[in-house]
CSV table of C-alpha atoms and ligand atoms in Angstrom, one decimal:
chain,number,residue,atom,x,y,z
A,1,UNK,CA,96.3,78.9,99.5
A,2,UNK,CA,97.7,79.9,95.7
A,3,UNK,CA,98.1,83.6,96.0
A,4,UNK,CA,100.9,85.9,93.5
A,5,UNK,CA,103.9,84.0,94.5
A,6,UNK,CA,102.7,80.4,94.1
A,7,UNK,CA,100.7,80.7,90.9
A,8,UNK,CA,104.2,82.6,89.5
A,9,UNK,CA,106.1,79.7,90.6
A,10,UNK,CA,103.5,77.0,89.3
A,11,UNK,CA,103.1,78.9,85.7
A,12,UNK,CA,107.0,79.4,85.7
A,13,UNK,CA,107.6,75.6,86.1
A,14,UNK,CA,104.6,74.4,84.0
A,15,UNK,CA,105.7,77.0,81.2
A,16,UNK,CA,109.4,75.5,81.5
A,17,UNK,CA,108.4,71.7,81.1
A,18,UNK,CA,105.2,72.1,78.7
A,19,UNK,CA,105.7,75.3,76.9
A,20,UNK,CA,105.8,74.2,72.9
A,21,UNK,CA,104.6,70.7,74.0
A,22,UNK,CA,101.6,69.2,71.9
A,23,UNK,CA,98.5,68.5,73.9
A,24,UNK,CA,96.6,65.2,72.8
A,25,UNK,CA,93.2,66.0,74.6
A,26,UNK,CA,91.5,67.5,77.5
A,27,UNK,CA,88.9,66.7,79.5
A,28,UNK,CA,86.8,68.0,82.8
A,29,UNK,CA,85.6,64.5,84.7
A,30,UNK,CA,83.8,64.4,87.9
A,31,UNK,CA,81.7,67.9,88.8
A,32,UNK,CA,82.3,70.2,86.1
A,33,UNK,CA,84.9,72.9,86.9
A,34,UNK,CA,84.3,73.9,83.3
A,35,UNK,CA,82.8,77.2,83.2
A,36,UNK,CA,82.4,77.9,79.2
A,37,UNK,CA,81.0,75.9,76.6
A,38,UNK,CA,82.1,77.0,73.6
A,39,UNK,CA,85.0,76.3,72.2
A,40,UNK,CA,84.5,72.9,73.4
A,41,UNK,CA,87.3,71.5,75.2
A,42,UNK,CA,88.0,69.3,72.5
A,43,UNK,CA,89.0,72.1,70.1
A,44,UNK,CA,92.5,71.5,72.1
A,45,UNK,CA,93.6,68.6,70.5
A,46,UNK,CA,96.2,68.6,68.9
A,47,UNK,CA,97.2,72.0,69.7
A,48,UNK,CA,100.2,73.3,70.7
A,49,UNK,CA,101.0,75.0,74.5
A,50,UNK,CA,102.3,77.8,73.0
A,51,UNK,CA,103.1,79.2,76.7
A,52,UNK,CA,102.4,79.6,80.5
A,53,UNK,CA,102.2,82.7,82.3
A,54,UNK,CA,99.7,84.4,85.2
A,55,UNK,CA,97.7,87.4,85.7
A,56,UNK,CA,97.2,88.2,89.3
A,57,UNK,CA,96.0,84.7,91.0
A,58,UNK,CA,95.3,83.1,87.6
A,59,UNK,CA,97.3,80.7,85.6
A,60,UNK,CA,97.0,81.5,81.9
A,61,UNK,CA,98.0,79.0,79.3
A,62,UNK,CA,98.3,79.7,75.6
A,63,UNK,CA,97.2,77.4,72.9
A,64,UNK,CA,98.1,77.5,69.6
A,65,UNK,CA,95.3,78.5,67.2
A,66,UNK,CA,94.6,81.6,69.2
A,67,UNK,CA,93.0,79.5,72.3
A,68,UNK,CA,93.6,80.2,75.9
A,69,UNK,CA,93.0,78.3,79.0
A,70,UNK,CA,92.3,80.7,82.3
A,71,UNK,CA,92.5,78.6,85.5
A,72,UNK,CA,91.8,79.8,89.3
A,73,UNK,CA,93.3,77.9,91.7
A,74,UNK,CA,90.9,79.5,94.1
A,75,UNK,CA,91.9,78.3,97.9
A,76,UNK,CA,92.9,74.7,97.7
A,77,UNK,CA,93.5,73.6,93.8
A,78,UNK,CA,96.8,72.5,92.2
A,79,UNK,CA,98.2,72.7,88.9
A,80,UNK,CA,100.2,69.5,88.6
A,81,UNK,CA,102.9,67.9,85.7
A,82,UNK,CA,102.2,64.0,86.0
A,83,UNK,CA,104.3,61.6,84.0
A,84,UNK,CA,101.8,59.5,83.6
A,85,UNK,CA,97.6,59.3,83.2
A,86,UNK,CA,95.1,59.6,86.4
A,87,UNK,CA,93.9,56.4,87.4
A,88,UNK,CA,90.1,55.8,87.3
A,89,UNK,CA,90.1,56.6,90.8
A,90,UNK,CA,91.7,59.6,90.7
A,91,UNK,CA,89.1,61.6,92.5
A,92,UNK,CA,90.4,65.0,92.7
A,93,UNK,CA,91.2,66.0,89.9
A,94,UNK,CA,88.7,68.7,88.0
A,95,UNK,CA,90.6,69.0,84.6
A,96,UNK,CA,93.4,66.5,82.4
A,97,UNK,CA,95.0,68.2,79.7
A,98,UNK,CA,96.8,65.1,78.1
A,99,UNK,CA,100.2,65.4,76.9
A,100,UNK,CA,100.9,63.8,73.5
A,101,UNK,CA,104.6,62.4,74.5
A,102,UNK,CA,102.1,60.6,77.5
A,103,UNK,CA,102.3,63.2,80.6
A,104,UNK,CA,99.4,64.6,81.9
A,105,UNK,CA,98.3,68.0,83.4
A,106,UNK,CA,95.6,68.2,86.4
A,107,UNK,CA,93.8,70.8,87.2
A,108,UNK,CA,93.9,69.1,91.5
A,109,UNK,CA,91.8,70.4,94.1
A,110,UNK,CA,91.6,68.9,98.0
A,111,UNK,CA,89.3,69.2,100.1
A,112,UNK,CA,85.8,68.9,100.5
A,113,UNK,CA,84.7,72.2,98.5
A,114,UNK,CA,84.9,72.7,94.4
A,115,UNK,CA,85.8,75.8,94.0
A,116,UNK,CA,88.7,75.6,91.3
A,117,UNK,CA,87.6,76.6,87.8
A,118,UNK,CA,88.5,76.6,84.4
A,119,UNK,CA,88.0,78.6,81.0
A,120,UNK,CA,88.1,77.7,77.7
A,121,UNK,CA,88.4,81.2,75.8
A,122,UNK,CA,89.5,82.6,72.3
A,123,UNK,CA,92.6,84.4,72.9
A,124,UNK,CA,90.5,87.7,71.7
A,125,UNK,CA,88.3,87.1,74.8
A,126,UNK,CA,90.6,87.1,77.1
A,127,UNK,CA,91.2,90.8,78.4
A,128,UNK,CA,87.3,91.2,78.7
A,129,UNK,CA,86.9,88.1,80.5
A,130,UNK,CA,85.4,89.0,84.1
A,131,UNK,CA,88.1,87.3,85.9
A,132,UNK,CA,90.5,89.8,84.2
A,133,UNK,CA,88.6,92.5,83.1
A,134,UNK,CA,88.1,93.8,87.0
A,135,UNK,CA,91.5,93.2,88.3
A,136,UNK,CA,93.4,96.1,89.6
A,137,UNK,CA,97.3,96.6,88.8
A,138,UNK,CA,99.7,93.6,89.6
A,139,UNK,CA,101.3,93.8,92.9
A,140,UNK,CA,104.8,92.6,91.4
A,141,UNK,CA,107.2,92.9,89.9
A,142,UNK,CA,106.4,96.3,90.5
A,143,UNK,CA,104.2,97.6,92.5
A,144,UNK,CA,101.5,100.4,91.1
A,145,UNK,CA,103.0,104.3,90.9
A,146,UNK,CA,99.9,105.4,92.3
A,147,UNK,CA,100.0,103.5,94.7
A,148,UNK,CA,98.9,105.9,97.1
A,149,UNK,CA,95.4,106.8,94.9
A,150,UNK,CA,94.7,103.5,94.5
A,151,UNK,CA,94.4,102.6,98.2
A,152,UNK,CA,92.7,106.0,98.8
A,153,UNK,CA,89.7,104.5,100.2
A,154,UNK,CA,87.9,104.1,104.1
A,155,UNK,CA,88.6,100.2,104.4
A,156,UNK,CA,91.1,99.0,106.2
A,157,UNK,CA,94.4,98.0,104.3
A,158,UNK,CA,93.8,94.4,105.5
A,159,UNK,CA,90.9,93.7,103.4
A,160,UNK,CA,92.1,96.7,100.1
A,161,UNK,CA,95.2,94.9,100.0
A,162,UNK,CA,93.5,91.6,99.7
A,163,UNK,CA,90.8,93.3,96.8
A,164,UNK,CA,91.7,91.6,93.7
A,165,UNK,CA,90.1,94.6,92.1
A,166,UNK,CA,92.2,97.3,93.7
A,167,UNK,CA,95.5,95.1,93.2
A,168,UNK,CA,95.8,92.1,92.0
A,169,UNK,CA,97.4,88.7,93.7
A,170,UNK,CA,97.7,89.3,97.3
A,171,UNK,CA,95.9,87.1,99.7
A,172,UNK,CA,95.5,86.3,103.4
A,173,UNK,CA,99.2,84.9,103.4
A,174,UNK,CA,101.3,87.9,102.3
A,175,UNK,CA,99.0,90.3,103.4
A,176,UNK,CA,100.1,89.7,107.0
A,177,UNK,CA,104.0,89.5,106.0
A,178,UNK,CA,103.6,92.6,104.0
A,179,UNK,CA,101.8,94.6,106.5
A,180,UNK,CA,104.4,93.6,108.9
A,181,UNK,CA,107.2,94.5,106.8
A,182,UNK,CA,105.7,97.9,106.7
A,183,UNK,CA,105.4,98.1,110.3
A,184,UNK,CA,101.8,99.1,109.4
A,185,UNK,CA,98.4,98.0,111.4
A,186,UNK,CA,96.3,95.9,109.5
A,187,UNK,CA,93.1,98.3,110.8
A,188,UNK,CA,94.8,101.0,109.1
A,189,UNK,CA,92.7,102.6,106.4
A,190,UNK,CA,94.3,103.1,103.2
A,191,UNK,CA,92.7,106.8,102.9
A,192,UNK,CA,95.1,107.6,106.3
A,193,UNK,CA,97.9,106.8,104.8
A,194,UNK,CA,101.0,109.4,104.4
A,195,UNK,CA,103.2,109.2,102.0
A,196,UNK,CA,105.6,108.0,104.1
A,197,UNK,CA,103.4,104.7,104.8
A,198,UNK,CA,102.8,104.3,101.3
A,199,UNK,CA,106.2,104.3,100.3
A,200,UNK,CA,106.8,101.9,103.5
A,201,UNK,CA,104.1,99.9,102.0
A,202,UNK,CA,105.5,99.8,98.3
A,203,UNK,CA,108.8,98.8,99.5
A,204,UNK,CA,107.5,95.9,101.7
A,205,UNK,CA,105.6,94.5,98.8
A,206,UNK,CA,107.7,94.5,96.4
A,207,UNK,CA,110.6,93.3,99.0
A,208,UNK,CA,108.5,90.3,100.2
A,209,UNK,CA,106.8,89.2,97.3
A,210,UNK,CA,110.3,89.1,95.6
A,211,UNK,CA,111.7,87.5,98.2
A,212,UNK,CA,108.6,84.7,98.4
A,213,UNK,CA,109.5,83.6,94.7
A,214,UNK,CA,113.5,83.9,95.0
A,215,UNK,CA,112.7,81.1,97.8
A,216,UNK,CA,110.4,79.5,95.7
A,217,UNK,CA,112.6,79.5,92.9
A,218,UNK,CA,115.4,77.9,94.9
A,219,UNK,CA,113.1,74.9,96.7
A,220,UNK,CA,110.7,74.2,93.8
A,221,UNK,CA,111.0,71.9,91.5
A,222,UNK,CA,108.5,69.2,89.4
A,223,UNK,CA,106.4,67.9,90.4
A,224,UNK,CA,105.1,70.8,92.4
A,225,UNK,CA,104.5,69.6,95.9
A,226,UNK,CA,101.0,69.5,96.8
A,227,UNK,CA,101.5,72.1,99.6
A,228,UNK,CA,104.1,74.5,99.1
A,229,UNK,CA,106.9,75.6,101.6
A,230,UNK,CA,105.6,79.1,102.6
A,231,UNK,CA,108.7,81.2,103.6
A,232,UNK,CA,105.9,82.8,106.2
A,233,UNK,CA,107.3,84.9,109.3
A,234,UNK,CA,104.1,86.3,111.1
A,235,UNK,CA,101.2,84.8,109.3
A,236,UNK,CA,100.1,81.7,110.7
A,237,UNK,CA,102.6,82.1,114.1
A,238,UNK,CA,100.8,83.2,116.7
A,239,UNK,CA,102.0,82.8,119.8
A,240,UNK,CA,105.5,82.8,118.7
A,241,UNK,CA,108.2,86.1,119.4
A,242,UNK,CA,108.5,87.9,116.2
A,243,UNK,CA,111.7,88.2,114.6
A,244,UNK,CA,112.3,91.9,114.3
A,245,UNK,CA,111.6,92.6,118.5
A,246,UNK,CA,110.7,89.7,120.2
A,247,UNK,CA,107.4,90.5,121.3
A,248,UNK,CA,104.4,88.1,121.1
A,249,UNK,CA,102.8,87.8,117.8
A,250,UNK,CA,99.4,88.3,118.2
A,251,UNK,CA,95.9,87.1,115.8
A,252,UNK,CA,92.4,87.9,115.1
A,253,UNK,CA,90.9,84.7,114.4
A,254,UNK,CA,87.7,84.9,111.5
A,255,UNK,CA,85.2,82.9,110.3
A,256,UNK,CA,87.5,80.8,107.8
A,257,UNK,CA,90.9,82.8,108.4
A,258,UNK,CA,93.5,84.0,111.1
A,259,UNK,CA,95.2,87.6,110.7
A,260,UNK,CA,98.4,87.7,112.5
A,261,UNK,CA,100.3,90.7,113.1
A,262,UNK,CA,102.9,92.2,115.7
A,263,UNK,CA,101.1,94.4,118.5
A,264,UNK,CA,104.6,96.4,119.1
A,265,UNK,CA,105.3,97.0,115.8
A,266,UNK,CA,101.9,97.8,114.0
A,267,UNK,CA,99.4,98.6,116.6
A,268,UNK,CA,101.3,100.7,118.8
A,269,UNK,CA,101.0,97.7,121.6
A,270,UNK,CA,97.5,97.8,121.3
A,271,UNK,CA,96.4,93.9,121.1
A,272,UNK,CA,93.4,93.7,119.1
A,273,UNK,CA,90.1,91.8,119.8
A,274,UNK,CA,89.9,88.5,119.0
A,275,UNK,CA,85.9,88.4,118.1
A,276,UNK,CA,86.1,84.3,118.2
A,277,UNK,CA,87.7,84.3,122.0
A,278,UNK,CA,85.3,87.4,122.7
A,279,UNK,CA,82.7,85.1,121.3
A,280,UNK,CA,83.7,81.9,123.2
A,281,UNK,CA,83.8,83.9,126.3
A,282,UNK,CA,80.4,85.6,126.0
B,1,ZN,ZN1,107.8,92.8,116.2
């Protein structure tokens, strides 16, 4: 699950090991993750990565000649640095951009669904590019001055936070670790926020999205592991005592997602409904 720390990790590491390399070709096999037509894909040959850097959840690698390739991750695709070509039964991977000094970079994706996309653009399309052109302010390094405005809205900060177009690169992951941080609820609506909560809620982003990629920075090395080591202390532990006050961390369990959270600290010791146990139960 690639959200702002793990794309900023990837594009740091790629952007170390390919950044001025020359690329020989590319190409898309299998179902086409390809999502433009024009440039063609073989207008990279022979180019140079000029660099690799990311916007929100989106890798974005600069060509020479004013090209650009945009890639989403989206929930289970890769970006990986192989030292050698994918075999012809290589079934996962959606793009090869082939190194000339014989390394190759996949676009990977597990799993049953094909979600994981790539763009071809000119570099001048790239700012009005919809993936781009709707995103809110990045969450980090810093996170947006008005803050407060921006999350001035009657949804609850669980699913703002996780708005690509009200901020950009926070996902179901850190979502649960910052709203923790922040001692705040997840049902909390971000138009009943004070400023105290919103200055809680800048300091806990910026504090554990920084401290995601320090960890990151100090476990990850090439080839990035297919599943990354997720320095995760409430999401994904229900069950378990929290680690600020011992209490039981609780979850609401969704159609393709769990929300986990600390009843004592964010919900005043309220534990929410779980609609799939109220479900199962009905
Ligand atoms: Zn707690």
């Amino acid at each position: 699950m690639p959200e702002l720390p793990e794309v900023e990790i990837t594009a740091r590491r790629l952007d170390g090991a390919l950044g001025g390399t020359q690329i020989e070709s590319a190409l898309a096999p299998g179902i086409n993750a390809l999502k433009t037509f024009e440039p063609p894909l073989s207008a990279l040959a022979d180019r140079r990565i000029a660099g690799i850097g990311r916007r929100g959840k989106n890798v974005v690698i600069a060509v020479s000649g004013d090209l650009v390739l945009l890639v989403h991750l989206m929930s289970a695709g890769r970006l990986q640095l192989f030292g050698k070509r994918a075999g012809a039964r290589d079934r996962s991977s959606r793009l090869l951009v082939r190194i000339a000094d014989g390394r190759e970079l996949r676009l990977r994706e597990f799993g049953t669904k094909q979600a994981a996309w790539v763009k071809l653009l000119r570099a001048d399309e790239l700012a009005a590019d919809e993936a781009l052109a709707k995103l809110g302010p990045e969450a980090w390094p810093q996170p947006p001055a008005r803050l407060g405005a921006i999350l001035h809205a009657p949804r609850p900060l669980h699913s703002l936070l996780r708005d690509q177009r009200v901020i950009a690169g926070i996902g179901r992951s850190w979502v649960d670790e910052i709203l923790w941080t922040a001692r705040l609820s997840p049902f909390k609506r971000g138009d009943d926020l004070d400023e105290e909560e919103v200055e809680a809620l800048r300091a806990a982003m910026a504090a554990v999205l920084d401290r995601a990629i320090e960890h990151y920075e100090q476990v990850i090395g090439l080839p990035i592991p297919d599943k990354l080591p997720m320095p995760l202390q409430i999401h994904r532990r229900q069950g378990e005592p929290c680690s600020h006050c011992g209490a039981t961390i609780e979850a609401v369990h969704y159609e393709d997602y769990v929300m986990c959270y600390c009843p004592a600290e964010q919900t005043g010791g309220k534990v929410l409904k779980d609609r799939r146990l109220s479900r199962l139960l009905k």
